[in-house]
Short mmCIF file of C-alpha atoms in Angstrom, two decimals:
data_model
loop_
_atom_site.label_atom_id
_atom_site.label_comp_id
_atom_site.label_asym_id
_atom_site.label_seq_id
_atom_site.Cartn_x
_atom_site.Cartn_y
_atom_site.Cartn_z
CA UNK A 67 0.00 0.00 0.00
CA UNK A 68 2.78 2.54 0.51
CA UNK A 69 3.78 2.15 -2.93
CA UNK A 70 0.38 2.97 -4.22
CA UNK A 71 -0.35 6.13 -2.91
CA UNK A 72 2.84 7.70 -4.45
CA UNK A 73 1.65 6.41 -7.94
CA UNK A 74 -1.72 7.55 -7.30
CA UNK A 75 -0.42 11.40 -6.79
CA UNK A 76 1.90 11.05 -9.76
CA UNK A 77 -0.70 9.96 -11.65
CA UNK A 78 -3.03 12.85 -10.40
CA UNK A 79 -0.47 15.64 -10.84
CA UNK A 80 -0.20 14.74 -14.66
CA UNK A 81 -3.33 14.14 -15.37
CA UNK A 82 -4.25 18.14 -13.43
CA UNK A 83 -1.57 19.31 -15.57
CA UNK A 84 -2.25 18.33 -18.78
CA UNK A 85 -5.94 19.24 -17.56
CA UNK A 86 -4.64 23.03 -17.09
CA UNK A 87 -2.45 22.56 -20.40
CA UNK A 88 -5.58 22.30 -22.19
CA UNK A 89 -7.49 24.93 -20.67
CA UNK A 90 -4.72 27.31 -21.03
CA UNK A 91 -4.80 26.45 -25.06
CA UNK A 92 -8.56 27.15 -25.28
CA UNK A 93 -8.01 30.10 -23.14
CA UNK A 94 -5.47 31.32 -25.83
CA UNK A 95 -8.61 30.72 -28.55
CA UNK A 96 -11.08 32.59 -26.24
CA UNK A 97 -8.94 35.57 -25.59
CA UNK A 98 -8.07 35.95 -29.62
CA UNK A 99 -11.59 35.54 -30.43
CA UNK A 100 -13.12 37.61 -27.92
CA UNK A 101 -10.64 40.54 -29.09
CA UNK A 102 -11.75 40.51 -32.38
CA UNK A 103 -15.40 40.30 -31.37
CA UNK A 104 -16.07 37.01 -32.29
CA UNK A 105 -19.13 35.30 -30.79
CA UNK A 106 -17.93 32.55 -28.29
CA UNK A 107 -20.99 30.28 -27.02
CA UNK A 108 -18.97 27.63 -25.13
CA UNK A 109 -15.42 27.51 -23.43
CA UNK A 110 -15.45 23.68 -22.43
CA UNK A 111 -12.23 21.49 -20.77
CA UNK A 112 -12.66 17.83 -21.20
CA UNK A 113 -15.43 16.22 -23.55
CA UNK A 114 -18.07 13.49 -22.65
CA UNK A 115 -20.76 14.15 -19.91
CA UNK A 116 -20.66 17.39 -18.30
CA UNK A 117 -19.40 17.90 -14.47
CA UNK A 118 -20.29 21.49 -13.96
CA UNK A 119 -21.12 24.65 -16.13
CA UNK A 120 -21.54 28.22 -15.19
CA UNK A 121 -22.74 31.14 -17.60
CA UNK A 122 -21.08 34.41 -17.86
CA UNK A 123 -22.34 36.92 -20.27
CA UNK A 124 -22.64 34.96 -23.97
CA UNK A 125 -20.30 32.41 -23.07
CA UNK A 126 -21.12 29.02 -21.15
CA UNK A 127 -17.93 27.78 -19.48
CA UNK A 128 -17.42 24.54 -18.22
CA UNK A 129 -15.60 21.39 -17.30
CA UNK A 130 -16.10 17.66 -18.74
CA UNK A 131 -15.62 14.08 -17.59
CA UNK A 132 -12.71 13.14 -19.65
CA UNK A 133 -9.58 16.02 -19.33
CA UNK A 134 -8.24 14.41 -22.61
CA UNK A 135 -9.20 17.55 -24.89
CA UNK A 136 -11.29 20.90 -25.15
CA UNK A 137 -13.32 23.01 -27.28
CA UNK A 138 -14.15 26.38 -27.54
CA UNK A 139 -17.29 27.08 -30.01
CA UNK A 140 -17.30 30.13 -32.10
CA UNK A 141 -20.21 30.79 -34.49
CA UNK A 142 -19.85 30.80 -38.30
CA UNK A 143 -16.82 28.92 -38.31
CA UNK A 144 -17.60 27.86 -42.68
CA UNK A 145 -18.85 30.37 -44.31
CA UNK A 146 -21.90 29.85 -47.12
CA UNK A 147 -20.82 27.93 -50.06
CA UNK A 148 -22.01 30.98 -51.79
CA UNK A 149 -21.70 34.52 -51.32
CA UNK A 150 -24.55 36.45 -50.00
CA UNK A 151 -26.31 33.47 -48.96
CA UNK A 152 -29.19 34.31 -46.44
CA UNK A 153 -29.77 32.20 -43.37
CA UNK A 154 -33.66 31.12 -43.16
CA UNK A 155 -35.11 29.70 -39.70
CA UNK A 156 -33.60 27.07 -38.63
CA UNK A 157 -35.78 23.78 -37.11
CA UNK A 158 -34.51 22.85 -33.56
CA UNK A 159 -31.14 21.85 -32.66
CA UNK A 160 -28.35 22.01 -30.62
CA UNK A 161 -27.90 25.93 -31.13
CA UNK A 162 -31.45 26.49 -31.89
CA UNK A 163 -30.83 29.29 -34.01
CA UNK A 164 -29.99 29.88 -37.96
CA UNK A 165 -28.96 27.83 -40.92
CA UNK A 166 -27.85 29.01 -44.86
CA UNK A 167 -29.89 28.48 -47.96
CA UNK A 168 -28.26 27.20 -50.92
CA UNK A 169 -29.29 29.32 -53.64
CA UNK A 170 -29.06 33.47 -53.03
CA UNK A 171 -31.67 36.00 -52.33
CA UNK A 172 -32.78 36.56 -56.20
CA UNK A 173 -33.18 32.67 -56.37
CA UNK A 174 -36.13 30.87 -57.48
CA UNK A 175 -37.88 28.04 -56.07
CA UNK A 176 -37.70 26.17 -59.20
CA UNK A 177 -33.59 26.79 -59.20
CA UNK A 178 -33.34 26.37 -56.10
CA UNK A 179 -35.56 22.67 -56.31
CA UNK A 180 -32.66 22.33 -59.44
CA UNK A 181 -29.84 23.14 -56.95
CA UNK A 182 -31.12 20.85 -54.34
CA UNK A 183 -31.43 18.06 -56.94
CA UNK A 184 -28.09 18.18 -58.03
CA UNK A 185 -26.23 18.60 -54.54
CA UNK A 186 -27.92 15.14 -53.88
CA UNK A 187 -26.33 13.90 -56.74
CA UNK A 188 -23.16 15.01 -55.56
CA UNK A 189 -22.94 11.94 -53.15
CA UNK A 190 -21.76 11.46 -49.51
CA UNK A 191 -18.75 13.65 -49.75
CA UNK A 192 -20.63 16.72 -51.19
CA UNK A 193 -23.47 16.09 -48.20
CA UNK A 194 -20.70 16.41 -45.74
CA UNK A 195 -19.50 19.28 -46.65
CA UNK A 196 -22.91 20.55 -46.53
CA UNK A 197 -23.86 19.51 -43.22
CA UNK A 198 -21.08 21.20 -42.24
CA UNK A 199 -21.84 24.65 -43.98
CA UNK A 200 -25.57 23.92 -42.23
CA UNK A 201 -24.00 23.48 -38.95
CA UNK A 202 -22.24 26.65 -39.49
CA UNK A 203 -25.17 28.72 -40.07
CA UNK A 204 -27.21 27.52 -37.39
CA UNK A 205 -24.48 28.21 -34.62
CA UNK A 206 -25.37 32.36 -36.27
CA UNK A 207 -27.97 34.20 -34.26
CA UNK A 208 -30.37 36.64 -35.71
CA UNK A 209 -28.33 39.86 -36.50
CA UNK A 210 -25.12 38.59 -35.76
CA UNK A 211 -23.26 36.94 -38.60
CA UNK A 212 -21.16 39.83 -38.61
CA UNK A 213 -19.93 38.43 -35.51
CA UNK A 214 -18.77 34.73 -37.24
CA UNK A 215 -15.09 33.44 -36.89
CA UNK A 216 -15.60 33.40 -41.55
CA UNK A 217 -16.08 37.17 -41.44
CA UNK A 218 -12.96 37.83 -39.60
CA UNK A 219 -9.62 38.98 -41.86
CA UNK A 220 -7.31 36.00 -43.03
CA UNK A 221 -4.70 37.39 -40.50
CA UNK A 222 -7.27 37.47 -37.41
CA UNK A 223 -8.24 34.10 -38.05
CA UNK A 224 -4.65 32.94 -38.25
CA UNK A 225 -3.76 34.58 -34.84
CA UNK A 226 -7.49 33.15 -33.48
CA UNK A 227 -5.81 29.58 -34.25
CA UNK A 228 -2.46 29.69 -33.73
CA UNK A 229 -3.28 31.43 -29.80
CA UNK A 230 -4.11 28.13 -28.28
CA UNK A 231 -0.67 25.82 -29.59
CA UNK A 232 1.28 29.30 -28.45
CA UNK A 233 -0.09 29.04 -25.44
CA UNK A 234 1.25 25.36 -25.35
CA UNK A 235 4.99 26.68 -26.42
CA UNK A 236 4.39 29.22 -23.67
CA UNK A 237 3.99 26.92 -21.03
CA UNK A 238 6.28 24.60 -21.89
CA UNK A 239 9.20 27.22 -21.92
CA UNK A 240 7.83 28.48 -18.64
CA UNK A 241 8.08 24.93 -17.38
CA UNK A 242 11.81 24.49 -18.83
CA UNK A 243 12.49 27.82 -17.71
CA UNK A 244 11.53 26.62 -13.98
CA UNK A 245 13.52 23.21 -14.10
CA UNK A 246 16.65 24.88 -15.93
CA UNK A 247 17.09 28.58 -13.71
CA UNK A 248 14.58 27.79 -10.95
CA UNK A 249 15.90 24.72 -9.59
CA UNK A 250 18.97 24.10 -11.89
CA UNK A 251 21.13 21.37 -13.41
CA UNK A 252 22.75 18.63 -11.12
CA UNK A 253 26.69 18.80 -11.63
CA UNK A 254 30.03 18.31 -9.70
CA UNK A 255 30.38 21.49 -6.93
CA UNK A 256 33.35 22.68 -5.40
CA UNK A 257 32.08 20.62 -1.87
CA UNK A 258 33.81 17.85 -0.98
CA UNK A 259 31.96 14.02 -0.44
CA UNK A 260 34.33 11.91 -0.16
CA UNK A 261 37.88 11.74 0.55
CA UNK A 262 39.97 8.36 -0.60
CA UNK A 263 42.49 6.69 1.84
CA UNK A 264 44.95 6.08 -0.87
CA UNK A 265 45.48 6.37 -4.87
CA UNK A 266 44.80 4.09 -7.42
CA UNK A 267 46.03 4.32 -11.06
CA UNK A 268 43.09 4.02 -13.71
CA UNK A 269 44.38 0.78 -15.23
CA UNK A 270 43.90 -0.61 -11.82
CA UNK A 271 40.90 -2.64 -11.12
CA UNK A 272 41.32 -2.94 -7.15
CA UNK A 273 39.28 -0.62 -5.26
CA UNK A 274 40.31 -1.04 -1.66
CA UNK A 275 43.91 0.44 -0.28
CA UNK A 276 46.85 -2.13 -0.01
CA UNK A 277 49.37 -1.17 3.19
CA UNK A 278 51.44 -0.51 -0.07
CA UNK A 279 49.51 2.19 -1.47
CA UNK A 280 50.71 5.74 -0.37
CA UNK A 281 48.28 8.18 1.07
CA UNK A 282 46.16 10.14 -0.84
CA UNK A 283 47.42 13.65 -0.85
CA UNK A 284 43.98 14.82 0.16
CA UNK A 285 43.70 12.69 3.46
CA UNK A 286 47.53 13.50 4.14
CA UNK A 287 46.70 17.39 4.10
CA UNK A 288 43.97 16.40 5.96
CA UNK A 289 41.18 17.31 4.08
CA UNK A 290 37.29 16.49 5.03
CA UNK A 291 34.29 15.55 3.97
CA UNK A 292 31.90 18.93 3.70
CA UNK A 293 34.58 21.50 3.10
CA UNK A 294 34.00 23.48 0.47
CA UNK A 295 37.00 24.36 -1.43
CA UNK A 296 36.99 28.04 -2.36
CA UNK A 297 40.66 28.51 -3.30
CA UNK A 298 43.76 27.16 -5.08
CA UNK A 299 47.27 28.06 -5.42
CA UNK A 300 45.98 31.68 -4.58
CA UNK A 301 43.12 31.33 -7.64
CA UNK A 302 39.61 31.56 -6.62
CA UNK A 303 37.62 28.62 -7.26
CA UNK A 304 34.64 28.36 -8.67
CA UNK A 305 33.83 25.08 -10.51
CA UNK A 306 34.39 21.79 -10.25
CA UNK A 307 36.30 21.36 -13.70
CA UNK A 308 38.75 24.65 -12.99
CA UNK A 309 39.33 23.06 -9.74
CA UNK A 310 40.32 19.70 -11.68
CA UNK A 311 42.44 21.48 -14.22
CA UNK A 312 44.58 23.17 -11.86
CA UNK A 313 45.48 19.91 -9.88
CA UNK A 314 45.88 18.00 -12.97
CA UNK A 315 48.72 20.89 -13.69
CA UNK A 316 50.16 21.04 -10.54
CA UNK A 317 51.86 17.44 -9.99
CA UNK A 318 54.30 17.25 -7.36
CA UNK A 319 54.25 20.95 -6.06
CA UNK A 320 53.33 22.45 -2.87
CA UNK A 321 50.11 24.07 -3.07
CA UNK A 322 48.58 26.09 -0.77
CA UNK A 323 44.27 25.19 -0.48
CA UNK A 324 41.70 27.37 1.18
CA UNK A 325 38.41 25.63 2.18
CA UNK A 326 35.55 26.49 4.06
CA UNK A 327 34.83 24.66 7.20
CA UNK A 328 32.35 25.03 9.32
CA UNK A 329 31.93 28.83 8.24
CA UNK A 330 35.12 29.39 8.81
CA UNK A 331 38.51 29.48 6.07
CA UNK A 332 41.14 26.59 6.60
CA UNK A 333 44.14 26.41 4.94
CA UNK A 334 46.07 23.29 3.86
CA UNK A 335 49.06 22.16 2.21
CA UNK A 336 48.64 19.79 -0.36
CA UNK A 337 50.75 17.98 -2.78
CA UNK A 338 49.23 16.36 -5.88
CA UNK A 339 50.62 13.14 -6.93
CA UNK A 340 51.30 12.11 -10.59
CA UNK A 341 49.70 8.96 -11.26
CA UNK A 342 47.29 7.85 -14.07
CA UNK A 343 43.88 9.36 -14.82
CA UNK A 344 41.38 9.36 -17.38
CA UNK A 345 40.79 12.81 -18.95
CA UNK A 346 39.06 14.44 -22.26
CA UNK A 347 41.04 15.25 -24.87
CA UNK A 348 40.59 18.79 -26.11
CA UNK A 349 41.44 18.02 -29.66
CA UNK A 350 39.39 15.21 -30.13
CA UNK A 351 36.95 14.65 -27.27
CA UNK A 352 38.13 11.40 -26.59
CA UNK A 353 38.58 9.58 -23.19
CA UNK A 354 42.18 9.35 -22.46
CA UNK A 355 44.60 7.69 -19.97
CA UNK A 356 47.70 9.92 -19.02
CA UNK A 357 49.38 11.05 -16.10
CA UNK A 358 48.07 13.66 -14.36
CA UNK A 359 48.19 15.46 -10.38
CA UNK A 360 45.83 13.97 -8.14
CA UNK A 361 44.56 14.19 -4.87
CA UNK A 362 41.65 11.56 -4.04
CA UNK A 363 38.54 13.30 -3.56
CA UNK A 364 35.39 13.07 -5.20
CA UNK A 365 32.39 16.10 -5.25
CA UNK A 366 29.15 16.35 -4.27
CA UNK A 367 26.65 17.18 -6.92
CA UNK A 368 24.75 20.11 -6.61
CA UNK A 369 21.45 21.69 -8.60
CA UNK A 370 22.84 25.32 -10.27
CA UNK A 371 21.06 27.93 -11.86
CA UNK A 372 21.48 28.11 -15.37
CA UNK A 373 21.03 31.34 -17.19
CA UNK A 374 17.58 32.20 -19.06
CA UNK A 375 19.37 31.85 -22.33
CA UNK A 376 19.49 28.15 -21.53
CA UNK A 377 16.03 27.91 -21.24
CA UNK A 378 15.41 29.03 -24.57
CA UNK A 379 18.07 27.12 -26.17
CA UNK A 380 16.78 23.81 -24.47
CA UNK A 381 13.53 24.69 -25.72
CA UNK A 382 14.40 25.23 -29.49
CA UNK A 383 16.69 21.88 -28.68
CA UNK A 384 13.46 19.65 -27.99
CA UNK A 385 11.23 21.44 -29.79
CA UNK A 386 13.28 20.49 -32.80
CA UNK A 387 13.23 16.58 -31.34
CA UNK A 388 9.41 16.33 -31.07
CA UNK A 389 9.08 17.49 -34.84
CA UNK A 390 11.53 14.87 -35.50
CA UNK A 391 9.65 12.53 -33.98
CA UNK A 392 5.79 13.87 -35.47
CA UNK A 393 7.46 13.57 -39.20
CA UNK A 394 8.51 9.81 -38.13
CA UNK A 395 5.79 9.18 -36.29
CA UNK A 396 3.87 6.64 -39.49
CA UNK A 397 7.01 4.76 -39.24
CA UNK A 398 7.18 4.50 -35.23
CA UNK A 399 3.56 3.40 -35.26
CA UNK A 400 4.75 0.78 -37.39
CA UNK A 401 7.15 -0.67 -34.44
CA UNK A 402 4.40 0.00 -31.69
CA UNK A 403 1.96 -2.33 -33.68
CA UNK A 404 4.27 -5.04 -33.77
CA UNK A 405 5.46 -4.97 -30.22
CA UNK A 406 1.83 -4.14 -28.92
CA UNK A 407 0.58 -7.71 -31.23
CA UNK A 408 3.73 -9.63 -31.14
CA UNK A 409 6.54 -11.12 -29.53
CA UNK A 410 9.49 -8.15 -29.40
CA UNK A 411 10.41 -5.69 -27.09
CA UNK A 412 9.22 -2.45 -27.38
CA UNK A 413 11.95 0.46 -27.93
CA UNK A 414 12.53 2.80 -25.35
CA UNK A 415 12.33 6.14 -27.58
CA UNK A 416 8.63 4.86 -28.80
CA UNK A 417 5.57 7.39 -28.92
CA UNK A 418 3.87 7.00 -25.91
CA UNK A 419 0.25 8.07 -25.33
CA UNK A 420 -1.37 9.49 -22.30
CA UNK A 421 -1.62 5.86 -20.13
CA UNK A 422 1.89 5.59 -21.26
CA UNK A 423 2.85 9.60 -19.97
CA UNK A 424 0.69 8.81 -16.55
CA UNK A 425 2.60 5.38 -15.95
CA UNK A 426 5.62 7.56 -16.00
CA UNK A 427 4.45 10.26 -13.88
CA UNK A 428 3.66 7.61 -11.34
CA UNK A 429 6.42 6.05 -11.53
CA UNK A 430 8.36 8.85 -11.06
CA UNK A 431 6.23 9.88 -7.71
CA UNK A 432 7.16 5.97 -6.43
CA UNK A 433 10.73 5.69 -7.11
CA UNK A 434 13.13 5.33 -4.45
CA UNK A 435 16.03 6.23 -6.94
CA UNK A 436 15.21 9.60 -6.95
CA UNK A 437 15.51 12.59 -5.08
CA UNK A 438 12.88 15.06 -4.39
CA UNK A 439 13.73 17.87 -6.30
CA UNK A 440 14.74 15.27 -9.41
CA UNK A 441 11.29 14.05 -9.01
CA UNK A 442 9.95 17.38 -9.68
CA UNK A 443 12.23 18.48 -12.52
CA UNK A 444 11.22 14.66 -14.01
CA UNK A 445 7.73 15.73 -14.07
CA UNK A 446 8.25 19.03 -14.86
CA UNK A 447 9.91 17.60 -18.05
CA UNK A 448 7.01 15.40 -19.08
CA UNK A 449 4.47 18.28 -18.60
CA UNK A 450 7.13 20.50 -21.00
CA UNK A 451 6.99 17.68 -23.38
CA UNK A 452 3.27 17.36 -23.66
CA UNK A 453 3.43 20.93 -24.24
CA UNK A 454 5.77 20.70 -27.10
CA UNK A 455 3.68 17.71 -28.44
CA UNK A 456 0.73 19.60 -28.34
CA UNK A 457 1.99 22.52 -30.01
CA UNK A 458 3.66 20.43 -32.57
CA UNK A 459 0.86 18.14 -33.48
CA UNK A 460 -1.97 21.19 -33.40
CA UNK A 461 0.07 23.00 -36.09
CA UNK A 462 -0.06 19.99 -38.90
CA UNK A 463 -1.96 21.51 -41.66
CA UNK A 464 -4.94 19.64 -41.45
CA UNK A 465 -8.31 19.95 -40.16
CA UNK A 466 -9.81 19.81 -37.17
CA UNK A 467 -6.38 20.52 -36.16
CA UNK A 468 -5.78 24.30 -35.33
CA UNK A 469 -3.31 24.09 -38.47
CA UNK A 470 -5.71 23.04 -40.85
CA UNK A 471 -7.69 26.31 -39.75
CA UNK A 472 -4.20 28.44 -40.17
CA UNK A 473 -3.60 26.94 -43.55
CA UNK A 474 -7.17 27.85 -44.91
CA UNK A 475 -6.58 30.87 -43.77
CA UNK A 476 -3.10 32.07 -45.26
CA UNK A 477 -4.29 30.56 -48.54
CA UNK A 478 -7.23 32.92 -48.54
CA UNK A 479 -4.99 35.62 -47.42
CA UNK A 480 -2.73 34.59 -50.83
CA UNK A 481 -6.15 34.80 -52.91
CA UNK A 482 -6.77 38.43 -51.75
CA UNK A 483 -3.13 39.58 -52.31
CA UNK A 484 -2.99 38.45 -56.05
CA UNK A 485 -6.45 39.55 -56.49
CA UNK A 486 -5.45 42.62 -55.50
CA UNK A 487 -2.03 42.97 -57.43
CA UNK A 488 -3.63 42.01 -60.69
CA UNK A 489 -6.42 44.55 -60.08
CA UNK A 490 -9.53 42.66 -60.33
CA UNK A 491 -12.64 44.65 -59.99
CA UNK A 492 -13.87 41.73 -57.46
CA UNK A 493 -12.32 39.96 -53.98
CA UNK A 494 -12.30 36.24 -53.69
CA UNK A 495 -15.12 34.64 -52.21
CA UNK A 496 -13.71 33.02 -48.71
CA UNK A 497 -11.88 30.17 -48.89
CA UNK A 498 -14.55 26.81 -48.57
CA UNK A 499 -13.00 24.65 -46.04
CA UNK A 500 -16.07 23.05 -45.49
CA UNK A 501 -15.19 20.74 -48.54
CA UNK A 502 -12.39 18.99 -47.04
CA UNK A 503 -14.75 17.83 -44.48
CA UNK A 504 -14.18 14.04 -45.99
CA UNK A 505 -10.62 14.49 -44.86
CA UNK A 506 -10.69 16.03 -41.44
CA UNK A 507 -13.28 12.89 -41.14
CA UNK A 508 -10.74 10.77 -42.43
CA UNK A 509 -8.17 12.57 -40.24
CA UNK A 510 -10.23 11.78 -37.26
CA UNK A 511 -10.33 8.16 -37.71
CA UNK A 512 -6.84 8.28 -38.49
CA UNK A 513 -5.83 9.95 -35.15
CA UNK A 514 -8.38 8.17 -32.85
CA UNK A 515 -6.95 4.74 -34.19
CA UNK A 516 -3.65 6.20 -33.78
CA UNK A 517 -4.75 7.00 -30.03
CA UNK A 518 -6.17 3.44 -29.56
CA UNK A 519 -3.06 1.76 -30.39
CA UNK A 520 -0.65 3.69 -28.16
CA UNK A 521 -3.74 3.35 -25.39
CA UNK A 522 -3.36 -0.55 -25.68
CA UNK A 523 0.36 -0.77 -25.97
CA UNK A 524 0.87 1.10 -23.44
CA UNK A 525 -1.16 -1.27 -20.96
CA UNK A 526 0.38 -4.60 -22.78
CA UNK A 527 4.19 -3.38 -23.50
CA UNK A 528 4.49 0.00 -21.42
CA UNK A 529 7.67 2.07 -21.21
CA UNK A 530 9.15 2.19 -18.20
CA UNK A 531 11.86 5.01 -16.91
CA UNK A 532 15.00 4.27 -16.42
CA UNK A 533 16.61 3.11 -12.89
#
């Protein structure tokens, strides 16, 4: 039982913050389109059954059973297959409100009979796209389609869209940010852990002191456990490596060391012995065996700060990884379907789903093998990475994602700057995405198979951390 209730909270704190990832995406949406005055209905987190609701001027906010997704719904988001189309009363439904005719105002029944006749003709695909216009219209209240997400500029639109995946990149820097200058990067301080009783060359495989062995220089000077060394042959000290360079250097002479102890400054004589050591080779990066001054002591690790610039170069850094991995991602589902249905092992640097992502966080919240604060940065980092996923995957140029919307958009945007460099008399109608409804439908099968399959292989063949 103690085991479980550390899972448990893992599991919780993942699944509230991808919860608040997605409401912070649809809050980017709501704030866009409330700017430019489009009509928001519904600001919803989660989708299936309902768990509570509250009204607040035109918009109904609210909060679902399932925290897996989100919606905001704006009105008019196709606009009329036609130009100057004119909504007629609409029969009940959802919005009870307005749908579009197919023929225009100067129509006649008999055309409009024709038109009717040969949309049906058209097939399923055509019908979709019609439902969809129809859907539209009726989401468009008396006297307000001037108030539809179709009417708004190309450029609006795109900045509508594109708020809620910023607001995904947002929090995912804000998250690195946190992990890399909040609470830092674990590396070798200047504080001493350990100090050895003796010296061992690196070809050596013995790791206890023979009556042979000569005394470490460190436990000869009298060095401790704890002190902090702060300076070195007169140099101030600041980091582990300039504090390793200068005793690899200083073989066989006297050198004065300054540490702190206890709040107060010691200082000790110590003389490095040459003996061999593995060290980096500057020209060619290369482990190395050589001989070198040493001491025998080891440092304690230590979380430091790292600038702000890191945080944006760490961001760029994965950023550029989870792109890597969306462009790949046919092929990886190709490996997770044979692991999930067959005998093999499934890799370790496999997409993972959500079940897969929870199992992590709780298994970060349970493990003994890490500290505190590198449970936090762990989960910090898988909250960044759904982030970067989410922004990543929302911008693929396809609908119903938010960069199917964008694309639409900065082609109609295209449309009105040639029309208006070859000086037509007339602006393009708006840009029909309605008719790739029979793809975003076929997108939507695509991804919720897509979803099932991680979902299952993540319960049959999960991946587990590391350690």
């Amino acid at each position: 039982m103690s085991s479980v209730l550390p899972f448990i909270v893992g599991v919780l704190i993942f699944v509230i913050g991808l919860a608040l990832s997605i409401a912070l995406h649809e809050l980017g949406h709501l704030t866009a389109a409330k700017a430019f005055g489009v009509k928001v209905t519904q600001y919803m987190v989660g989708f299936g059954r309902t768990l509570f609701s509250f009204r607040k001027g035109e918009t109904e906010y609210g909060v679902k059973m399932l925290p897996f997704g989100g919606y905001i719904a704006m009105i008019g988001m196709f606009p009329p297959k036609h130009p100057g189309d004119a909504p007629r009363d609409a029969s009940t439904g959802f919005y009870n409100s307005l749908v579009m005719t197919d023929g225009g105002l100067g129509a006649s029944a008999e055309q409009r009979a024709q038109q009717t006749t040969g949309e049906q003709r058209r097939g399923t695909l055509g019908t979709w796209a019609e439902e969809a216009r129809i859907a539209s219209a009726e989401t468009i209240p008396d006297g307000e389609d001037h108030r539809a997400f179709y009417r708004l500029h190309p450029f609006k639109r795109i900045i509508v869209m594109l708020a809620g995946p910023f607001m995904n990149l947002v929090i995912a820097f804000v998250l690195i940010a946190i992990m890399l200058s909040g609470i830092g990067v674990q590396a070798a301080s200047t504080t001493v852990q350990s100090v050895s009783a003796c010296l061992k060359p690196a070809t050596t495989t013995s790791t206890t002191c023979a009556t042979s062995d000569p005394a470490s220089p460190a436990a000869a000077a009298g060095l401790r456990s704890g002190d902090r060394i702060v300076k070195y042959d007169g140099t101030a000290i600041t980091s582990w490596e300039q504090l390793s360079t200068k005793i690899q250097n200083s073989a066989g002479e006297i050198v004065p060391v300054v540490v702190e102890r206890d709040g107060k400054d010691v200082t000790l004589q110590i003389t490095p012995k040459q003996t061999e050591g593995q060290v980096i080779d500057s020209s060619t990066g290369k482990t190395v065996t050589k001989n070198i001054g040493m001491i025998g002591i080891s440092p304690t690790t230590e979380f430091q700060p790292q600038s702000i610039g890191t945080a944006f170069a760490s961001t760029g850094q994965q950023l550029g990884q989870v792109v890597g991995v969306v462009i790949n991602l046919p092929e990886r589902m190709v490996g997770v379907w044979n692991a999930a249905f067959g005998s093999g092992e499934r890799s370790a640097s496999s997409p993972v789903g959500i079940i897969g992502v929870g199992r992590m966080a709780g298994e970060i919240a349970d493990s003994s093998s890490y500290a505190f604060m590198s449970k936090i940065q762990l989960m910090l980092s898988l909250l960044a990475s759904l982030n970067l996923a989410l922004f990543v995957f929302n911008m693929i140029p396809l609908l119903p994602l938010d960069g199917g919307h964008i694309a639409g958009a900065i082609w109609e945007w295209l449309k009105r700057g040639w029309f208006k460099a070859t000086r037509r008399g007339t602006s393009p109608k708006p840009v029909d995405m309605a008719r790739l409804m029979p793809l975003t439908y076929a997108v939507i099968i695509v991804l919720g198979a897509m979803s099932l399959l991680l979902a299952y292989a993540d319960i049959v063949k999960p991946i587990s951390l590391p350690g």
